[in-house]
C-alpha cells in the first residue's frame, strides 16, 4: 500500500485522465440520449453500442494476429464502434472505417458507407493487418461468442464469412452495463510492483451517462463533467463541484489532487464487465515507481 504522498499521484491520474485525453485515428462520434433499444438476443447483443478491437483471424486456412505495437506504431490502435443508427465507425489502425450494419441475433451484414480511405505511409505490418481485416469485415457474416479462457471473463465475438474465413474481436466497452453504472476506485498499479488502494480519507466513484455527462463523488464533494468517447479513449472537460461541503485538511488535499492534469490514457472493461481500467500512454511519476494503470470496480461487484 502506498503512503499518502504517493497516493496523490494516482488520484491525479484518474479523474484528470478524463479531462485531458485525446486520440489518433478515425473521427469519433457519440450516441446520445440513452434511449432503450430492443435486445436482439444471441451474440448480436454484444455489438450494438459496443466498442471492440480486432484481435486476428484466418483467411484461406492461414491465421493472422494483430501486430505487436512498437515505438513507431503504438498510437495506431484499431477499434470499431457499432452505433444504434445502423452504422459502424472506427479505424483498422491507419485506415478509418465507415460502414453500414444490419445486426441480427446470429448474423450481420456490413456495407460501405463512403469511399475507401487512402493511408499512405502506413507501417508495413499495420497495412498488412488492415488488408486482411478489410477482406473479412464486409458483406454477410455469422456471429458466435466465446470466452478468452476459463479464468478470463473477456467477451470475444467471431465473425465468419460464407467461405469459412473469420475475424475475431474483443470488447473494449460492452454494449450494455457501462453507462449509468457506478464505478468505484479499486487500486492503482506501479511499475515497481507497488499498489495504491484508494484515498485515505473518503472514496472515489463516478458514473458515465449516455447524454455525454459524467457525475461522481470525490473524498468530500460531488462533481460533474462533460465526457466524450472515441474508440478506446475518453475525453472529459469542465469538471465542476456540485457541492461545497466543509472538508478536513486531509480530504481537501486529496480532493484537490484529483483535479490536476494528466497525459492521455486509454480505457477498457474486462472481467465480464466488472473491472474498468485506465492506462496512461506515458506512465507518470519518477522511475522506478511510475503509475501504469488505475482500476475501478463496478459498484456491488466482488
mmCIF file of C-alpha atoms in Angstrom:
data_model
loop_
_atom_site.group_PDB
_atom_site.id
_atom_site.type_symbol
_atom_site.label_atom_id
_atom_site.label_comp_id
_atom_site.label_asym_id
_atom_site.label_seq_id
_atom_site.Cartn_x
_atom_site.Cartn_y
_atom_site.Cartn_z
ATOM 1 C CA UNK A 1 0.000 0.000 0.000
ATOM 2 C CA UNK A 2 1.328 3.428 -0.931
ATOM 3 C CA UNK A 3 1.590 6.212 1.697
ATOM 4 C CA UNK A 4 -0.357 9.442 1.244
ATOM 5 C CA UNK A 5 2.459 11.251 -0.584
ATOM 6 C CA UNK A 6 2.369 8.516 -3.248
ATOM 7 C CA UNK A 7 -1.410 8.409 -3.081
ATOM 8 C CA UNK A 8 -1.650 11.847 -4.670
ATOM 9 C CA UNK A 9 -0.209 10.520 -7.937
ATOM 10 C CA UNK A 10 -2.979 8.035 -8.739
ATOM 11 C CA UNK A 11 -5.530 10.494 -7.522
ATOM 12 C CA UNK A 12 -4.138 12.967 -10.025
ATOM 13 C CA UNK A 13 -4.062 10.271 -12.645
ATOM 14 C CA UNK A 14 -7.590 9.087 -12.776
ATOM 15 C CA UNK A 15 -10.086 11.933 -12.887
ATOM 16 C CA UNK A 16 -7.612 14.135 -14.685
ATOM 17 C CA UNK A 17 -7.139 11.430 -17.287
ATOM 18 C CA UNK A 18 -10.689 12.060 -18.293
ATOM 19 C CA UNK A 19 -10.033 15.785 -18.538
ATOM 20 C CA UNK A 20 -7.114 15.626 -20.953
ATOM 21 C CA UNK A 21 -7.491 12.511 -23.083
ATOM 22 C CA UNK A 22 -7.093 12.768 -26.856
ATOM 23 C CA UNK A 23 -6.991 10.212 -29.650
ATOM 24 C CA UNK A 24 -5.453 9.393 -33.022
ATOM 25 C CA UNK A 25 -7.228 7.614 -35.869
ATOM 26 C CA UNK A 26 -10.772 7.864 -37.164
ATOM 27 C CA UNK A 27 -13.068 10.741 -36.198
ATOM 28 C CA UNK A 28 -15.151 9.969 -33.124
ATOM 29 C CA UNK A 29 -18.876 10.213 -32.544
ATOM 30 C CA UNK A 30 -21.127 9.888 -29.531
ATOM 31 C CA UNK A 31 -24.564 8.295 -29.445
ATOM 32 C CA UNK A 32 -26.708 10.457 -27.219
ATOM 33 C CA UNK A 33 -29.990 10.213 -25.418
ATOM 34 C CA UNK A 34 -29.576 6.855 -23.742
ATOM 35 C CA UNK A 35 -32.772 5.569 -25.370
ATOM 36 C CA UNK A 36 -33.528 1.935 -24.673
ATOM 37 C CA UNK A 37 -33.148 -0.483 -27.584
ATOM 38 C CA UNK A 38 -34.768 -3.826 -28.205
ATOM 39 C CA UNK A 39 -32.367 -6.639 -27.381
ATOM 40 C CA UNK A 40 -31.506 -8.813 -30.342
ATOM 41 C CA UNK A 41 -30.592 -11.978 -28.472
ATOM 42 C CA UNK A 42 -27.537 -14.121 -29.145
ATOM 43 C CA UNK A 43 -24.107 -12.650 -29.971
ATOM 44 C CA UNK A 44 -25.818 -9.703 -31.681
ATOM 45 C CA UNK A 45 -26.381 -8.190 -28.241
ATOM 46 C CA UNK A 46 -22.601 -7.874 -27.857
ATOM 47 C CA UNK A 47 -22.312 -5.478 -30.799
ATOM 48 C CA UNK A 48 -24.795 -2.596 -30.886
ATOM 49 C CA UNK A 49 -23.455 0.127 -28.591
ATOM 50 C CA UNK A 50 -20.116 -1.638 -28.054
ATOM 51 C CA UNK A 51 -16.551 -0.647 -28.857
ATOM 52 C CA UNK A 52 -14.438 -3.609 -29.997
ATOM 53 C CA UNK A 53 -10.931 -4.222 -31.318
ATOM 54 C CA UNK A 54 -9.713 -6.714 -33.929
ATOM 55 C CA UNK A 55 -7.527 -9.469 -32.472
ATOM 56 C CA UNK A 56 -6.865 -11.524 -35.604
ATOM 57 C CA UNK A 57 -8.459 -14.202 -37.718
ATOM 58 C CA UNK A 58 -7.987 -16.730 -40.512
ATOM 59 C CA UNK A 59 -8.002 -16.374 -44.302
ATOM 60 C CA UNK A 60 -7.638 -19.344 -46.679
ATOM 61 C CA UNK A 61 -6.597 -21.555 -43.766
ATOM 62 C CA UNK A 62 -3.812 -19.217 -42.579
ATOM 63 C CA UNK A 63 -4.111 -17.465 -39.235
ATOM 64 C CA UNK A 64 -3.055 -13.866 -38.620
ATOM 65 C CA UNK A 65 -2.810 -11.745 -35.462
ATOM 66 C CA UNK A 66 -2.869 -8.076 -34.586
ATOM 67 C CA UNK A 67 0.710 -6.770 -34.943
ATOM 68 C CA UNK A 68 2.660 -6.157 -31.737
ATOM 69 C CA UNK A 69 2.894 -2.386 -31.066
ATOM 70 C CA UNK A 70 6.300 -0.744 -31.476
ATOM 71 C CA UNK A 71 7.569 2.766 -30.759
ATOM 72 C CA UNK A 72 6.505 3.618 -34.311
ATOM 73 C CA UNK A 73 3.047 2.038 -34.232
ATOM 74 C CA UNK A 74 1.831 2.175 -30.589
ATOM 75 C CA UNK A 75 -0.558 5.049 -31.398
ATOM 76 C CA UNK A 76 -2.170 3.145 -34.321
ATOM 77 C CA UNK A 77 -4.745 1.280 -32.246
ATOM 78 C CA UNK A 78 -7.592 -0.443 -34.095
ATOM 79 C CA UNK A 79 -11.210 -0.235 -32.940
ATOM 80 C CA UNK A 80 -14.775 -0.176 -34.240
ATOM 81 C CA UNK A 81 -17.999 1.050 -32.647
ATOM 82 C CA UNK A 82 -21.436 -0.263 -33.627
ATOM 83 C CA UNK A 83 -23.813 2.692 -33.369
ATOM 84 C CA UNK A 84 -27.539 2.470 -32.772
ATOM 85 C CA UNK A 85 -28.334 4.192 -36.069
ATOM 86 C CA UNK A 86 -27.097 1.187 -38.042
ATOM 87 C CA UNK A 87 -23.590 2.434 -38.805
ATOM 88 C CA UNK A 88 -20.088 1.376 -37.780
ATOM 89 C CA UNK A 89 -17.150 3.759 -37.381
ATOM 90 C CA UNK A 90 -13.566 3.329 -36.252
ATOM 91 C CA UNK A 91 -10.146 2.551 -37.663
ATOM 92 C CA UNK A 92 -8.171 -0.534 -38.678
ATOM 93 C CA UNK A 93 -5.012 1.231 -37.448
ATOM 94 C CA UNK A 94 -4.292 3.646 -40.282
ATOM 95 C CA UNK A 95 -7.454 3.420 -42.387
ATOM 96 C CA UNK A 96 -10.673 4.904 -40.990
ATOM 97 C CA UNK A 97 -13.774 2.704 -41.063
ATOM 98 C CA UNK A 98 -17.272 3.879 -42.037
ATOM 99 C CA UNK A 99 -19.810 1.140 -42.762
ATOM 100 C CA UNK A 100 -23.499 0.353 -42.539
ATOM 101 C CA UNK A 101 -24.506 -2.590 -40.351
ATOM 102 C CA UNK A 102 -27.649 -4.702 -40.196
ATOM 103 C CA UNK A 103 -27.132 -6.562 -36.900
ATOM 104 C CA UNK A 104 -29.258 -9.596 -36.038
ATOM 105 C CA UNK A 105 -29.087 -12.152 -33.231
ATOM 106 C CA UNK A 106 -26.721 -14.512 -35.045
ATOM 107 C CA UNK A 107 -25.563 -12.671 -38.150
ATOM 108 C CA UNK A 108 -24.924 -9.232 -39.589
ATOM 109 C CA UNK A 109 -24.477 -7.629 -42.979
ATOM 110 C CA UNK A 110 -21.885 -4.898 -43.489
ATOM 111 C CA UNK A 111 -21.846 -2.461 -46.411
ATOM 112 C CA UNK A 112 -19.725 0.503 -47.494
ATOM 113 C CA UNK A 113 -20.741 3.955 -46.298
ATOM 114 C CA UNK A 114 -18.321 6.100 -48.286
ATOM 115 C CA UNK A 115 -15.189 5.847 -50.472
ATOM 116 C CA UNK A 116 -12.107 3.855 -49.491
ATOM 117 C CA UNK A 117 -9.643 5.941 -47.491
ATOM 118 C CA UNK A 118 -6.020 6.464 -48.510
ATOM 119 C CA UNK A 119 -3.432 5.553 -45.888
ATOM 120 C CA UNK A 120 -0.122 6.463 -47.497
ATOM 121 C CA UNK A 121 2.854 5.912 -45.203
ATOM 122 C CA UNK A 122 1.188 3.259 -43.041
ATOM 123 C CA UNK A 123 3.783 0.894 -41.463
ATOM 124 C CA UNK A 124 4.057 -2.356 -43.390
ATOM 125 C CA UNK A 125 2.833 -4.717 -40.658
ATOM 126 C CA UNK A 126 -0.157 -2.497 -39.844
ATOM 127 C CA UNK A 127 -1.003 -2.129 -43.537
ATOM 128 C CA UNK A 128 -0.886 -5.923 -43.982
ATOM 129 C CA UNK A 129 -3.196 -6.409 -40.972
ATOM 130 C CA UNK A 130 -5.598 -3.796 -42.320
ATOM 131 C CA UNK A 131 -5.759 -5.554 -45.674
ATOM 132 C CA UNK A 132 -6.569 -8.887 -44.025
ATOM 133 C CA UNK A 133 -9.235 -7.407 -41.747
ATOM 134 C CA UNK A 134 -10.725 -5.403 -44.622
ATOM 135 C CA UNK A 135 -11.217 -8.595 -46.648
ATOM 136 C CA UNK A 136 -13.197 -10.148 -43.784
ATOM 137 C CA UNK A 137 -15.089 -7.234 -42.239
ATOM 138 C CA UNK A 138 -17.580 -6.895 -45.079
ATOM 139 C CA UNK A 139 -20.709 -8.487 -46.507
ATOM 140 C CA UNK A 140 -22.718 -11.174 -44.739
ATOM 141 C CA UNK A 141 -21.143 -12.651 -41.580
ATOM 142 C CA UNK A 142 -22.374 -15.137 -38.987
ATOM 143 C CA UNK A 143 -21.822 -14.396 -35.286
ATOM 144 C CA UNK A 144 -20.602 -16.585 -32.456
ATOM 145 C CA UNK A 145 -19.386 -15.857 -28.928
ATOM 146 C CA UNK A 146 -16.613 -17.350 -26.820
ATOM 147 C CA UNK A 147 -14.610 -16.637 -23.668
ATOM 148 C CA UNK A 148 -10.904 -15.937 -23.943
ATOM 149 C CA UNK A 149 -10.178 -18.566 -21.291
ATOM 150 C CA UNK A 150 -11.750 -20.348 -18.286
ATOM 151 C CA UNK A 151 -10.438 -17.696 -15.858
ATOM 152 C CA UNK A 152 -10.905 -14.701 -18.142
ATOM 153 C CA UNK A 153 -14.298 -13.035 -18.490
ATOM 154 C CA UNK A 154 -13.391 -11.195 -21.714
ATOM 155 C CA UNK A 155 -16.185 -11.384 -24.311
ATOM 156 C CA UNK A 156 -14.963 -12.496 -27.749
ATOM 157 C CA UNK A 157 -17.021 -12.246 -30.945
ATOM 158 C CA UNK A 158 -16.181 -14.325 -34.021
ATOM 159 C CA UNK A 159 -17.397 -13.105 -37.410
ATOM 160 C CA UNK A 160 -17.322 -15.790 -40.113
ATOM 161 C CA UNK A 161 -17.993 -15.302 -43.816
ATOM 162 C CA UNK A 162 -19.631 -17.744 -46.214
ATOM 163 C CA UNK A 163 -16.202 -19.176 -47.192
ATOM 164 C CA UNK A 164 -15.372 -20.164 -43.609
ATOM 165 C CA UNK A 165 -12.818 -17.396 -43.063
ATOM 166 C CA UNK A 166 -13.223 -15.458 -39.823
ATOM 167 C CA UNK A 167 -12.087 -12.432 -37.834
ATOM 168 C CA UNK A 168 -12.151 -12.219 -34.030
ATOM 169 C CA UNK A 169 -12.942 -9.104 -31.978
ATOM 170 C CA UNK A 170 -12.771 -8.468 -28.231
ATOM 171 C CA UNK A 171 -14.781 -5.892 -26.310
ATOM 172 C CA UNK A 172 -13.213 -2.674 -25.069
ATOM 173 C CA UNK A 173 -16.520 -1.226 -23.914
ATOM 174 C CA UNK A 174 -19.510 -3.559 -23.504
ATOM 175 C CA UNK A 175 -22.746 -2.907 -25.354
ATOM 176 C CA UNK A 176 -24.694 -2.953 -22.090
ATOM 177 C CA UNK A 177 -23.943 -2.044 -18.475
ATOM 178 C CA UNK A 178 -21.252 0.601 -18.966
ATOM 179 C CA UNK A 179 -23.258 3.822 -18.953
ATOM 180 C CA UNK A 180 -25.323 4.526 -15.855
ATOM 181 C CA UNK A 181 -23.084 2.264 -13.765
ATOM 182 C CA UNK A 182 -21.239 3.450 -10.661
ATOM 183 C CA UNK A 183 -17.506 2.709 -10.869
ATOM 184 C CA UNK A 184 -15.651 2.686 -7.533
ATOM 185 C CA UNK A 185 -11.895 3.288 -7.390
ATOM 186 C CA UNK A 186 -10.182 -0.060 -6.747
ATOM 187 C CA UNK A 187 -6.400 0.331 -6.964
ATOM 188 C CA UNK A 188 -3.530 1.866 -8.933
ATOM 189 C CA UNK A 189 -0.628 -0.247 -10.193
ATOM 190 C CA UNK A 190 3.003 0.930 -10.378
ATOM 191 C CA UNK A 191 5.857 -0.402 -12.489
ATOM 192 C CA UNK A 192 7.879 -1.348 -9.405
ATOM 193 C CA UNK A 193 5.121 -3.710 -8.260
ATOM 194 C CA UNK A 194 3.618 -1.333 -5.718
ATOM 195 C CA UNK A 195 -0.085 -0.611 -5.451
ATOM 196 C CA UNK A 196 -2.264 2.165 -4.046
ATOM 197 C CA UNK A 197 -5.662 1.108 -2.714
ATOM 198 C CA UNK A 198 -7.548 4.391 -2.582
ATOM 199 C CA UNK A 199 -7.739 7.693 -0.703
ATOM 200 C CA UNK A 200 -7.005 7.632 2.997
ATOM 201 C CA UNK A 201 -9.962 9.942 3.515
ATOM 202 C CA UNK A 202 -13.248 9.099 1.777
ATOM 203 C CA UNK A 203 -13.787 7.241 -1.511
ATOM 204 C CA UNK A 204 -13.836 7.966 -5.225
ATOM 205 C CA UNK A 205 -16.592 6.900 -7.632
ATOM 206 C CA UNK A 206 -18.168 8.102 -10.854
ATOM 207 C CA UNK A 207 -20.894 7.371 -13.382
ATOM 208 C CA UNK A 208 -20.785 7.928 -17.152
ATOM 209 C CA UNK A 209 -24.082 8.844 -18.821
ATOM 210 C CA UNK A 210 -25.016 8.377 -22.468
ATOM 211 C CA UNK A 211 -26.010 12.031 -22.807
ATOM 212 C CA UNK A 212 -22.310 12.960 -22.525
ATOM 213 C CA UNK A 213 -22.247 13.850 -18.842
ATOM 214 C CA UNK A 214 -20.266 12.350 -16.015
ATOM 215 C CA UNK A 215 -21.181 12.553 -12.329
ATOM 216 C CA UNK A 216 -19.352 11.285 -9.285
ATOM 217 C CA UNK A 217 -18.043 11.640 -5.755
ATOM 218 C CA UNK A 218 -14.641 12.822 -4.529
ATOM 219 C CA UNK A 219 -13.374 12.326 -0.960
ATOM 220 C CA UNK A 220 -15.545 15.203 0.288
ATOM 221 C CA UNK A 221 -17.656 16.723 -2.517
ATOM 222 C CA UNK A 222 -19.623 15.668 -5.585
ATOM 223 C CA UNK A 223 -18.746 16.736 -9.131
ATOM 224 C CA UNK A 224 -19.992 16.768 -12.711
ATOM 225 C CA UNK A 225 -18.153 16.938 -16.052
ATOM 226 C CA UNK A 226 -18.640 16.508 -19.792
ATOM 227 C CA UNK A 227 -17.468 13.176 -21.257
ATOM 228 C CA UNK A 228 -16.861 12.135 -24.870
ATOM 229 C CA UNK A 229 -15.771 8.680 -26.021
ATOM 230 C CA UNK A 230 -13.804 7.986 -29.193
ATOM 231 C CA UNK A 231 -12.879 4.351 -29.573
ATOM 232 C CA UNK A 232 -10.737 3.252 -26.648
ATOM 233 C CA UNK A 233 -10.072 6.835 -25.487
ATOM 234 C CA UNK A 234 -12.351 9.054 -23.404
ATOM 235 C CA UNK A 235 -12.215 12.845 -23.187
ATOM 236 C CA UNK A 236 -13.826 14.812 -20.370
ATOM 237 C CA UNK A 237 -13.917 18.545 -19.711
ATOM 238 C CA UNK A 238 -15.363 21.265 -17.494
ATOM 239 C CA UNK A 239 -15.200 19.467 -14.127
ATOM 240 C CA UNK A 240 -17.378 21.336 -11.649
ATOM 241 C CA UNK A 241 -18.036 20.693 -7.980
ATOM 242 C CA UNK A 242 -21.766 20.428 -7.339
ATOM 243 C CA UNK A 243 -21.425 20.541 -3.538
ATOM 244 C CA UNK A 244 -19.240 22.693 -1.311
ATOM 245 C CA UNK A 245 -19.012 20.831 1.972
ATOM 246 C CA UNK A 246 -16.548 21.855 4.659
ATOM 247 C CA UNK A 247 -13.781 19.238 4.459
ATOM 248 C CA UNK A 248 -10.961 18.195 6.737
ATOM 249 C CA UNK A 249 -7.493 19.226 5.588
ATOM 250 C CA UNK A 250 -6.672 15.676 4.506
ATOM 251 C CA UNK A 251 -9.821 15.243 2.446
ATOM 252 C CA UNK A 252 -9.476 18.666 0.850
ATOM 253 C CA UNK A 253 -5.876 17.903 -0.164
ATOM 254 C CA UNK A 254 -6.807 14.552 -1.698
ATOM 255 C CA UNK A 255 -9.838 16.026 -3.425
ATOM 256 C CA UNK A 256 -7.802 18.809 -4.992
ATOM 257 C CA UNK A 257 -5.284 16.290 -6.345
ATOM 258 C CA UNK A 258 -7.993 14.531 -8.362
ATOM 259 C CA UNK A 259 -8.489 17.668 -10.445
ATOM 260 C CA UNK A 260 -4.861 18.055 -11.585
ATOM 261 C CA UNK A 261 -3.967 17.481 -15.288
ATOM 262 C CA UNK A 262 -2.708 14.160 -16.709
ATOM 263 C CA UNK A 263 -1.457 12.925 -20.124
ATOM 264 C CA UNK A 264 -3.860 10.917 -22.366
ATOM 265 C CA UNK A 265 -4.985 7.412 -21.346
ATOM 266 C CA UNK A 266 -6.869 4.524 -22.901
ATOM 267 C CA UNK A 267 -9.691 2.646 -21.166
ATOM 268 C CA UNK A 268 -11.106 -0.861 -21.266
ATOM 269 C CA UNK A 269 -13.634 -3.066 -19.446
ATOM 270 C CA UNK A 270 -12.883 -6.697 -18.525
ATOM 271 C CA UNK A 271 -13.885 -9.478 -16.112
ATOM 272 C CA UNK A 272 -17.415 -9.766 -17.526
ATOM 273 C CA UNK A 273 -17.850 -6.010 -17.338
ATOM 274 C CA UNK A 274 -16.945 -5.603 -13.663
ATOM 275 C CA UNK A 275 -13.464 -4.028 -13.997
ATOM 276 C CA UNK A 276 -12.686 -0.672 -15.667
ATOM 277 C CA UNK A 277 -9.003 0.044 -16.346
ATOM 278 C CA UNK A 278 -7.403 3.326 -17.430
ATOM 279 C CA UNK A 279 -3.819 3.305 -18.712
ATOM 280 C CA UNK A 280 -1.801 6.480 -19.369
ATOM 281 C CA UNK A 281 0.024 6.396 -22.696
ATOM 282 C CA UNK A 282 3.114 7.671 -20.867
ATOM 283 C CA UNK A 283 3.270 6.338 -17.280
ATOM 284 C CA UNK A 284 3.653 9.150 -14.766
ATOM 285 C CA UNK A 285 5.980 9.546 -11.786
ATOM 286 C CA UNK A 286 9.710 9.019 -11.197
ATOM 287 C CA UNK A 287 11.468 5.773 -12.091
ATOM 288 C CA UNK A 288 11.045 3.319 -10.517
ATOM 289 C CA UNK A 289 7.510 3.782 -9.303
ATOM 290 C CA UNK A 290 5.719 5.135 -12.367
ATOM 291 C CA UNK A 291 1.972 4.615 -12.381
ATOM 292 C CA UNK A 292 0.925 2.108 -15.039
ATOM 293 C CA UNK A 293 -2.844 1.955 -14.594
ATOM 294 C CA UNK A 294 -5.856 2.834 -12.449
ATOM 295 C CA UNK A 295 -8.611 0.264 -11.856
ATOM 296 C CA UNK A 296 -12.266 0.685 -10.914
ATOM 297 C CA UNK A 297 -14.777 -1.950 -9.826
ATOM 298 C CA UNK A 298 -18.447 -1.910 -10.724
ATOM 299 C CA UNK A 299 -20.355 -0.977 -7.571
ATOM 300 C CA UNK A 300 -21.596 -4.112 -5.857
ATOM 301 C CA UNK A 301 -19.202 -6.489 -7.646
ATOM 302 C CA UNK A 302 -16.602 -8.550 -5.821
#
